[in-house]
Amino acid sequence: MTDELKRTLGVSDAVVVGLGAMVGAGVFAAFAPAAGAAGGALLTALAVAALVAYCNAHSSARLAARYPASGGTYVYGRERLGPFWGYLAGWGFVIGKTASCAAMALTVGAYVWPGREHAVAVAAVVGVTAASYGGVEKSARLARLIVAAVLAVLAGVVAVCLSSGAAAPGRLSGPDWTAFGLLQGAGLLFFAFAGYARITTLGEEVRDPVRTIPRAVPIALGIALLVYTAVAVALLSVLGVEGLAGASAPLADAVRAAGAPGLAPVVRVGAALAALGSLLALVLGVSRTVLAMARDGHLPRALAAVHPRRRVPHHAELAVGAVVAVLAATADLRGAIGFSSFGVLAYYAIANASAWTLDSGVKGRAVAAVGLSGCVVLACALPLASVVAGAAVLALGALAYQVRGRLRSGI
């Protein structure tokens, strides 16, 4: 059939796509606001975010093996809970992750050409959209190169910081923290873990999805957790909680404090590459969810078109690229993190609720229950502006669904 995507991705490809989204701009940007919220409990906040991410990943992998189609939780919610919940998950994902795309593009601009970040961000969006348009195999190869380069840069930063005389283990924790601040920090750090969704949203392009997706998701998440923990320990040991919270470019500031200012330009390049990798993975994931929603008529049917030769949702990719380019020209970087986290936590709450309905043992339901409650708690603990904006966007989506349903039924 001409409207089906091509299955080309194996386990290693899927892992790389997930890592390209997780080990991205979040590691260069999310730790500072999270440290400001969590204080001396930053590492505990990281553990909480990782626990919720694991539960979400476990539920998502089980669902993706059952429903290996493009769209991720949009498909799972629709099949397990009903059309409205699937639509709401898709709406939250597309809106939240479109904002994330703009944030990633702006991160590229901020590191490549400070002061001209909006222009560079738009150029980055155009380039990434062109790469995505070329086919998912080419996108996976590009993601592989970017992930390798970023991991090398992060390894260098960790080694320099931990081996320097400026490192002090006593800076890893502190008494100045509250339970609410810990949860808010975890919610902000969740922004950095959310990339494994790219694997499930590409379910229609994965070979042997029943076997591949449940293997790729935990592998990608586990590698990302190890990387984030190492980076967090390195940053805290050199900058301390207060220094990290006030840093505009935490990794660059850390290598300077560690006595290696010559590494700062390399960190700058690594940050730009990481953000570029995240942007590529995000465009892939958002466009596939747009494809699934368009197939069901929740978005214009033209967005469901699949290129006859490249086998990619080219109309959806071009539309996502255009919207992100506009946002990249006007958006604020840090404000997008909380807003995106709220939308994605709502998305995964529906994924866990969907996984609860699967025929499974005690472990499957327990993991889904912990994931669902964790998503709700972390979403409510985010900064008030993010909660209000995120809830308003979800309500707007729900209203649009109801109006559309009434118009279709002629009421």
Tab-separated table of C-alpha atoms in Angstrom:
chain	number	residue	atom	x	y	z
A	1	MET	CA	0.000	0.000	0.000
A	2	THR	CA	1.318	3.470	-0.925
A	3	ASP	CA	0.236	5.085	2.375
A	4	GLU	CA	2.430	2.846	4.552
A	5	LEU	CA	5.890	3.814	5.752
A	6	LYS	CA	8.987	1.712	5.080
A	7	ARG	CA	10.352	-0.500	7.878
A	8	THR	CA	14.110	0.100	7.866
A	9	LEU	CA	15.240	0.677	11.482
A	10	GLY	CA	16.877	-2.044	13.581
A	11	VAL	CA	17.617	-2.067	17.333
A	12	SER	CA	20.802	-0.014	17.103
A	13	ASP	CA	19.140	2.544	14.809
A	14	ALA	CA	16.181	2.898	17.180
A	15	VAL	CA	18.507	3.283	20.181
A	16	VAL	CA	20.435	6.023	18.379
A	17	VAL	CA	17.243	7.900	17.476
A	18	GLY	CA	16.181	7.799	21.137
A	19	LEU	CA	19.610	8.890	22.363
A	20	GLY	CA	19.685	11.667	19.788
A	21	ALA	CA	16.592	13.094	21.453
A	22	MET	CA	17.588	12.437	25.080
A	23	VAL	CA	21.315	13.207	25.025
A	24	GLY	CA	20.618	16.534	23.404
A	25	ALA	CA	20.169	20.117	24.436
A	26	GLY	CA	18.632	19.033	27.739
A	27	VAL	CA	22.016	18.062	29.147
A	28	PHE	CA	23.336	21.532	28.299
A	29	ALA	CA	20.292	23.518	29.468
A	30	ALA	CA	18.037	21.613	31.901
A	31	PHE	CA	20.412	21.252	34.857
A	32	ALA	CA	20.569	24.967	35.662
A	33	PRO	CA	16.820	25.592	36.177
A	34	ALA	CA	16.479	22.180	37.853
A	35	ALA	CA	19.255	23.069	40.328
A	36	GLY	CA	17.503	26.348	41.065
A	37	ALA	CA	14.343	24.440	41.947
A	38	ALA	CA	15.729	21.325	43.651
A	39	GLY	CA	18.696	22.917	45.418
A	40	GLY	CA	20.837	20.369	47.239
A	41	ALA	CA	18.489	17.542	46.204
A	42	LEU	CA	19.363	17.802	42.508
A	43	LEU	CA	20.692	14.235	42.251
A	44	THR	CA	17.593	12.936	44.020
A	45	ALA	CA	15.439	14.920	41.577
A	46	LEU	CA	17.359	13.284	38.739
A	47	ALA	CA	16.607	9.864	40.230
A	48	VAL	CA	12.890	10.695	40.544
A	49	ALA	CA	12.768	11.899	36.925
A	50	ALA	CA	14.543	8.712	35.837
A	51	LEU	CA	12.080	6.527	37.779
A	52	VAL	CA	9.078	8.179	36.141
A	53	ALA	CA	10.823	7.954	32.758
A	54	TYR	CA	11.480	4.243	33.294
A	55	CYS	CA	7.836	3.560	34.108
A	56	ASN	CA	6.777	5.527	31.040
A	57	ALA	CA	9.318	3.708	28.882
A	58	HIS	CA	8.164	0.307	30.172
A	59	SER	CA	4.519	1.100	29.457
A	60	SER	CA	5.309	2.654	26.075
A	61	ALA	CA	7.424	-0.312	24.979
A	62	ARG	CA	4.674	-2.797	25.834
A	63	LEU	CA	2.112	-0.726	23.961
A	64	ALA	CA	4.389	-0.161	20.960
A	65	ALA	CA	4.946	-3.904	20.608
A	66	ARG	CA	1.161	-4.392	20.565
A	67	TYR	CA	0.463	-1.445	18.229
A	68	PRO	CA	3.533	-0.937	15.967
A	69	ALA	CA	2.156	2.052	14.037
A	70	SER	CA	3.219	5.669	13.730
A	71	GLY	CA	1.744	7.972	16.349
A	72	GLY	CA	2.872	6.570	19.708
A	73	THR	CA	0.469	7.271	22.588
A	74	TYR	CA	-2.012	8.856	20.191
A	75	VAL	CA	-2.556	5.343	18.813
A	76	TYR	CA	-2.377	3.618	22.216
A	77	GLY	CA	-4.880	5.954	23.855
A	78	ARG	CA	-7.248	5.640	20.919
A	79	GLU	CA	-7.107	1.834	20.934
A	80	ARG	CA	-7.173	1.274	24.702
A	81	LEU	CA	-9.110	4.215	26.177
A	82	GLY	CA	-11.127	5.631	23.291
A	83	PRO	CA	-10.763	8.210	20.500
A	84	PHE	CA	-10.897	11.274	22.778
A	85	TRP	CA	-7.975	10.184	24.975
A	86	GLY	CA	-5.907	9.253	21.954
A	87	TYR	CA	-6.634	12.632	20.426
A	88	LEU	CA	-5.764	14.458	23.647
A	89	ALA	CA	-2.441	12.603	23.884
A	90	GLY	CA	-1.628	13.452	20.287
A	91	TRP	CA	-2.631	17.077	20.796
A	92	GLY	CA	-0.463	17.436	23.889
A	93	PHE	CA	2.473	15.774	22.169
A	94	VAL	CA	2.322	17.824	18.981
A	95	ILE	CA	1.901	21.153	20.792
A	96	GLY	CA	4.445	20.442	23.513
A	97	LYS	CA	7.043	18.935	21.232
A	98	THR	CA	6.628	21.649	18.630
A	99	ALA	CA	7.660	24.061	21.392
A	100	SER	CA	10.566	21.723	22.176
A	101	CYS	CA	11.639	21.849	18.539
A	102	ALA	CA	11.811	25.629	18.750
A	103	ALA	CA	13.797	25.381	22.002
A	104	MET	CA	16.301	23.008	20.424
A	105	ALA	CA	16.697	25.249	17.393
A	106	LEU	CA	17.257	28.280	19.624
A	107	THR	CA	19.879	26.344	21.572
A	108	VAL	CA	21.752	25.731	18.322
A	109	GLY	CA	21.583	29.460	17.602
A	110	ALA	CA	22.656	30.486	21.110
A	111	TYR	CA	25.818	28.380	20.943
A	112	VAL	CA	26.708	28.951	17.283
A	113	TRP	CA	26.132	32.703	17.090
A	114	PRO	CA	25.067	34.467	20.319
A	115	GLY	CA	23.026	37.554	19.522
A	116	ARG	CA	21.868	36.079	16.217
A	117	GLU	CA	20.337	32.931	17.649
A	118	HIS	CA	16.929	33.383	16.004
A	119	ALA	CA	18.390	33.550	12.485
A	120	VAL	CA	20.610	30.524	13.110
A	121	ALA	CA	17.654	28.682	14.662
A	122	VAL	CA	15.532	29.155	11.540
A	123	ALA	CA	18.428	27.950	9.351
A	124	ALA	CA	18.815	24.886	11.593
A	125	VAL	CA	15.111	24.070	11.243
A	126	VAL	CA	15.340	24.292	7.458
A	127	GLY	CA	18.387	22.013	7.387
A	128	VAL	CA	16.907	19.415	9.717
A	129	THR	CA	13.595	19.388	7.851
A	130	ALA	CA	15.490	18.758	4.617
A	131	ALA	CA	17.365	15.850	6.258
A	132	SER	CA	14.112	14.388	7.591
A	133	TYR	CA	12.501	14.783	4.161
A	134	GLY	CA	15.334	12.698	2.679
A	135	GLY	CA	14.167	9.576	4.496
A	136	VAL	CA	14.345	7.998	7.938
A	137	GLU	CA	17.452	5.926	7.081
A	138	LYS	CA	19.459	9.056	6.289
A	139	SER	CA	18.098	10.716	9.425
A	140	ALA	CA	19.184	7.737	11.552
A	141	ARG	CA	22.701	7.826	10.068
A	142	LEU	CA	22.972	11.554	10.782
A	143	ALA	CA	21.694	11.003	14.328
A	144	ARG	CA	24.346	8.307	14.843
A	145	LEU	CA	27.149	10.729	13.943
A	146	ILE	CA	25.738	13.490	16.147
A	147	VAL	CA	25.276	11.186	19.165
A	148	ALA	CA	28.854	9.901	18.867
A	149	ALA	CA	30.251	13.456	18.757
A	150	VAL	CA	28.129	14.657	21.692
A	151	LEU	CA	29.019	11.663	23.875
A	152	ALA	CA	32.706	12.314	23.192
A	153	VAL	CA	32.332	15.964	24.262
A	154	LEU	CA	30.417	15.025	27.420
A	155	ALA	CA	33.026	12.397	28.317
A	156	GLY	CA	35.713	15.065	27.993
A	157	VAL	CA	33.783	17.477	30.227
A	158	VAL	CA	33.234	14.826	32.921
A	159	ALA	CA	36.880	13.740	32.858
A	160	VAL	CA	38.222	17.305	33.075
A	161	CYS	CA	35.880	18.332	35.888
A	162	LEU	CA	36.293	15.250	38.071
A	163	SER	CA	40.094	15.164	37.697
A	164	SER	CA	40.605	18.857	38.447
A	165	GLY	CA	41.676	20.330	41.745
A	166	ALA	CA	38.482	22.397	41.800
A	167	ALA	CA	36.295	19.296	42.258
A	168	ALA	CA	34.917	18.784	45.761
A	169	PRO	CA	32.645	15.827	46.648
A	170	GLY	CA	31.036	17.890	49.396
A	171	ARG	CA	29.274	20.020	46.789
A	172	LEU	CA	27.145	17.096	45.547
A	173	SER	CA	24.404	17.707	48.111
A	174	GLY	CA	23.215	20.401	50.467
A	175	PRO	CA	20.634	21.104	53.164
A	176	ASP	CA	18.813	23.809	51.202
A	177	TRP	CA	15.942	21.969	49.545
A	178	THR	CA	12.213	21.280	49.903
A	179	ALA	CA	10.034	18.391	48.804
A	180	PHE	CA	8.124	20.629	46.381
A	181	GLY	CA	11.387	21.994	44.966
A	182	LEU	CA	12.657	18.457	44.498
A	183	LEU	CA	9.538	17.510	42.530
A	184	GLN	CA	9.718	20.682	40.454
A	185	GLY	CA	13.349	19.950	39.661
A	186	ALA	CA	12.392	16.407	38.667
A	187	GLY	CA	9.673	17.771	36.408
A	188	LEU	CA	12.140	20.094	34.683
A	189	LEU	CA	14.723	17.309	34.323
A	190	PHE	CA	12.052	15.084	32.796
A	191	PHE	CA	12.332	17.365	29.762
A	192	ALA	CA	15.735	15.811	29.135
A	193	PHE	CA	14.540	12.190	29.419
A	194	ALA	CA	11.518	12.407	27.140
A	195	GLY	CA	13.355	11.481	23.937
A	196	TYR	CA	12.660	7.749	24.079
A	197	ALA	CA	9.185	8.573	22.739
A	198	ARG	CA	10.812	9.036	19.360
A	199	ILE	CA	11.353	5.276	19.204
A	200	THR	CA	7.690	4.444	19.767
A	201	THR	CA	6.390	7.156	17.430
A	202	LEU	CA	8.541	5.608	14.682
A	203	GLY	CA	6.910	2.211	15.258
A	204	GLU	CA	5.783	1.900	11.642
A	205	GLU	CA	9.367	2.276	10.408
A	206	VAL	CA	10.994	-0.271	12.764
A	207	ARG	CA	11.816	-3.790	11.626
A	208	ASP	CA	10.264	-6.529	13.784
A	209	PRO	CA	8.716	-3.967	16.190
A	210	VAL	CA	7.481	-6.601	18.674
A	211	ARG	CA	11.113	-7.486	19.388
A	212	THR	CA	12.938	-4.285	18.512
A	213	ILE	CA	11.017	-1.603	20.440
A	214	PRO	CA	10.954	-3.321	23.885
A	215	ARG	CA	14.725	-3.795	23.555
A	216	ALA	CA	15.605	-0.346	22.193
A	217	VAL	CA	13.635	1.779	24.681
A	218	PRO	CA	15.261	0.567	27.951
A	219	ILE	CA	18.723	0.487	26.361
A	220	ALA	CA	18.435	4.108	25.216
A	221	LEU	CA	17.000	5.199	28.569
A	222	GLY	CA	19.687	3.380	30.537
A	223	ILE	CA	22.523	4.947	28.545
A	224	ALA	CA	20.960	8.392	28.896
A	225	LEU	CA	20.622	7.966	32.684
A	226	LEU	CA	24.290	7.019	33.027
A	227	VAL	CA	25.324	10.032	30.944
A	228	TYR	CA	23.116	12.467	32.885
A	229	THR	CA	24.275	11.164	36.253
A	230	ALA	CA	27.941	11.511	35.287
A	231	VAL	CA	27.395	15.033	33.971
A	232	ALA	CA	25.380	16.100	37.033
A	233	VAL	CA	28.062	14.843	39.414
A	234	ALA	CA	30.780	16.608	37.382
A	235	LEU	CA	28.894	19.924	37.303
A	236	LEU	CA	28.011	19.884	40.987
A	237	SER	CA	31.520	18.902	42.080
A	238	VAL	CA	32.983	21.975	40.348
A	239	LEU	CA	30.234	24.622	40.442
A	240	GLY	CA	28.173	23.592	43.450
A	241	VAL	CA	24.389	23.957	43.569
A	242	GLU	CA	24.316	27.762	43.597
A	243	GLY	CA	26.903	28.099	40.848
A	244	LEU	CA	25.060	25.593	38.682
A	245	ALA	CA	21.688	27.270	39.269
A	246	GLY	CA	23.068	30.637	38.152
A	247	ALA	CA	24.970	29.387	35.102
A	248	SER	CA	23.764	30.378	31.642
A	249	ALA	CA	26.041	27.791	29.989
A	250	PRO	CA	26.684	25.241	32.766
A	251	LEU	CA	29.072	22.897	30.962
A	252	ALA	CA	31.171	25.706	29.523
A	253	ASP	CA	31.291	27.395	32.945
A	254	ALA	CA	32.283	24.090	34.553
A	255	VAL	CA	35.298	23.461	32.303
A	256	ARG	CA	36.462	27.047	32.883
A	257	ALA	CA	36.145	26.573	36.639
A	258	ALA	CA	38.047	23.302	36.307
A	259	GLY	CA	40.981	25.161	34.752
A	260	ALA	CA	40.432	24.132	31.136
A	261	PRO	CA	39.072	27.243	29.367
A	262	GLY	CA	40.376	25.939	26.055
A	263	LEU	CA	37.712	23.219	26.167
A	264	ALA	CA	34.868	25.773	26.290
A	265	PRO	CA	34.708	26.226	22.467
A	266	VAL	CA	34.545	22.439	22.079
A	267	VAL	CA	31.662	22.355	24.564
A	268	ARG	CA	29.960	25.078	22.555
A	269	VAL	CA	30.206	22.992	19.390
A	270	GLY	CA	29.020	19.910	21.273
A	271	ALA	CA	25.994	21.791	22.600
A	272	ALA	CA	25.075	22.929	19.108
A	273	LEU	CA	25.422	19.370	17.762
A	274	ALA	CA	23.389	17.975	20.659
A	275	ALA	CA	20.586	20.452	20.060
A	276	LEU	CA	20.717	19.663	16.351
A	277	GLY	CA	20.389	15.950	17.096
A	278	SER	CA	17.438	16.582	19.395
A	279	LEU	CA	15.790	18.780	16.793
A	280	LEU	CA	16.163	16.073	14.149
A	281	ALA	CA	14.647	13.401	16.401
A	282	LEU	CA	11.839	15.743	17.458
A	283	VAL	CA	10.879	16.622	13.892
A	284	LEU	CA	10.740	12.896	13.095
A	285	GLY	CA	8.503	12.166	16.098
A	286	VAL	CA	6.146	15.124	15.757
A	287	SER	CA	5.643	14.615	12.027
A	288	ARG	CA	4.719	10.931	12.578
A	289	THR	CA	2.138	11.879	15.202
A	290	VAL	CA	0.740	14.518	12.828
A	291	LEU	CA	0.556	11.774	10.174
A	292	ALA	CA	-1.429	9.481	12.492
A	293	MET	CA	-3.837	12.245	13.532
A	294	ALA	CA	-4.342	13.319	9.923
A	295	ARG	CA	-5.134	9.732	8.928
A	296	ASP	CA	-7.993	9.803	11.444
A	297	GLY	CA	-9.230	13.207	10.319
A	298	HIS	CA	-8.229	15.143	13.455
A	299	LEU	CA	-5.866	17.213	11.311
A	300	PRO	CA	-6.155	18.097	7.589
A	301	ARG	CA	-6.131	14.939	5.465
A	302	ALA	CA	-3.412	16.356	3.230
A	303	LEU	CA	-0.940	15.888	6.094
A	304	ALA	CA	-1.395	12.109	5.838
A	305	ALA	CA	0.339	11.972	2.449
A	306	VAL	CA	3.358	9.637	2.163
A	307	HIS	CA	6.048	10.319	-0.446
A	308	PRO	CA	5.795	7.608	-3.141
A	309	ARG	CA	9.579	7.098	-3.380
A	310	ARG	CA	11.083	8.134	-0.040
A	311	ARG	CA	8.208	6.609	1.977
A	312	VAL	CA	8.135	9.476	4.473
A	313	PRO	CA	5.168	11.689	5.561
A	314	HIS	CA	6.495	14.602	3.524
A	315	HIS	CA	3.522	16.949	3.905
A	316	ALA	CA	3.547	16.499	7.698
A	317	GLU	CA	7.307	17.074	7.837
A	318	LEU	CA	7.084	20.262	5.779
A	319	ALA	CA	4.177	21.566	7.883
A	320	VAL	CA	5.979	20.844	11.163
A	321	GLY	CA	9.150	22.459	9.813
A	322	ALA	CA	7.254	25.594	8.804
A	323	VAL	CA	5.546	25.990	12.186
A	324	VAL	CA	8.780	25.364	14.089
A	325	ALA	CA	10.634	27.891	11.915
A	326	VAL	CA	8.079	30.565	12.844
A	327	LEU	CA	8.366	29.714	16.546
A	328	ALA	CA	12.159	29.650	16.350
A	329	ALA	CA	12.080	33.202	15.041
A	330	THR	CA	10.015	34.449	17.990
A	331	ALA	CA	10.100	32.039	20.974
A	332	ASP	CA	11.911	32.158	24.341
A	333	LEU	CA	14.251	29.245	25.132
A	334	ARG	CA	13.753	28.642	28.850
A	335	GLY	CA	10.019	29.255	28.807
A	336	ALA	CA	9.617	26.337	26.407
A	337	ILE	CA	11.130	23.789	28.814
A	338	GLY	CA	8.356	23.901	31.442
A	339	PHE	CA	5.590	24.131	28.837
A	340	SER	CA	7.001	21.158	26.944
A	341	SER	CA	7.399	19.136	30.138
A	342	PHE	CA	3.728	19.662	31.039
A	343	GLY	CA	2.498	18.538	27.617
A	344	VAL	CA	4.761	15.487	27.538
A	345	LEU	CA	3.881	14.442	31.097
A	346	ALA	CA	0.191	14.590	30.127
A	347	TYR	CA	1.038	12.490	27.072
A	348	TYR	CA	2.743	9.826	29.189
A	349	ALA	CA	-0.012	9.860	31.784
A	350	ILE	CA	-2.330	8.659	29.026
A	351	ALA	CA	0.295	6.096	27.938
A	352	ASN	CA	0.412	4.625	31.449
A	353	ALA	CA	-3.364	4.611	31.711
A	354	SER	CA	-3.461	2.761	28.391
A	355	ALA	CA	-0.857	0.233	29.560
A	356	TRP	CA	-2.952	-0.438	32.675
A	357	THR	CA	-5.668	-1.902	30.436
A	358	LEU	CA	-3.352	-4.468	28.844
A	359	ASP	CA	-3.605	-8.065	29.971
A	360	SER	CA	-0.616	-8.269	32.296
A	361	GLY	CA	0.596	-9.369	35.686
A	362	VAL	CA	1.165	-7.410	38.851
A	363	LYS	CA	4.438	-5.873	37.629
A	364	GLY	CA	2.937	-4.395	34.479
A	365	ARG	CA	0.057	-2.762	36.333
A	366	ALA	CA	2.251	-1.591	39.206
A	367	VAL	CA	4.676	0.089	36.805
A	368	ALA	CA	1.785	1.720	34.937
A	369	ALA	CA	0.274	2.978	38.216
A	370	VAL	CA	3.577	4.461	39.415
A	371	GLY	CA	4.133	6.049	36.010
A	372	LEU	CA	0.645	7.564	35.895
A	373	SER	CA	0.803	9.009	39.406
A	374	GLY	CA	4.366	10.232	38.822
A	375	CYS	CA	3.370	12.076	35.655
A	376	VAL	CA	0.467	13.813	37.403
A	377	VAL	CA	2.569	14.842	40.421
A	378	LEU	CA	5.500	16.153	38.366
A	379	ALA	CA	3.196	18.042	35.991
A	380	CYS	CA	1.453	19.798	38.901
A	381	ALA	CA	4.812	20.640	40.514
A	382	LEU	CA	6.108	22.553	37.486
A	383	PRO	CA	6.305	26.380	37.579
A	384	LEU	CA	2.817	27.904	37.778
A	385	ALA	CA	3.085	29.631	34.384
A	386	SER	CA	3.900	26.301	32.713
A	387	VAL	CA	1.008	24.534	34.456
A	388	VAL	CA	-1.489	27.247	33.506
A	389	ALA	CA	-0.324	27.458	29.897
A	390	GLY	CA	-0.183	23.675	29.494
A	391	ALA	CA	-3.625	23.141	31.020
A	392	ALA	CA	-5.073	25.901	28.828
A	393	VAL	CA	-3.652	24.287	25.678
A	394	LEU	CA	-5.048	20.870	26.640
A	395	ALA	CA	-8.435	22.438	27.373
A	396	LEU	CA	-8.380	24.189	24.013
A	397	GLY	CA	-7.643	20.888	22.306
A	398	ALA	CA	-10.479	19.170	24.168
A	399	LEU	CA	-12.867	21.973	23.182
A	400	ALA	CA	-11.837	21.701	19.534
A	401	TYR	CA	-12.491	17.953	19.656
A	402	GLN	CA	-15.981	18.463	21.063
A	403	VAL	CA	-16.859	21.215	18.560
A	404	ARG	CA	-15.597	19.118	15.678
A	405	GLY	CA	-17.638	16.144	16.865
A	406	ARG	CA	-20.815	18.220	17.083
A	407	LEU	CA	-20.258	19.677	13.607
A	408	ARG	CA	-19.795	16.187	12.171
A	409	SER	CA	-22.958	14.906	13.807
A	410	GLY	CA	-24.914	17.942	12.670
A	411	ILE	CA	-25.893	19.002	16.210
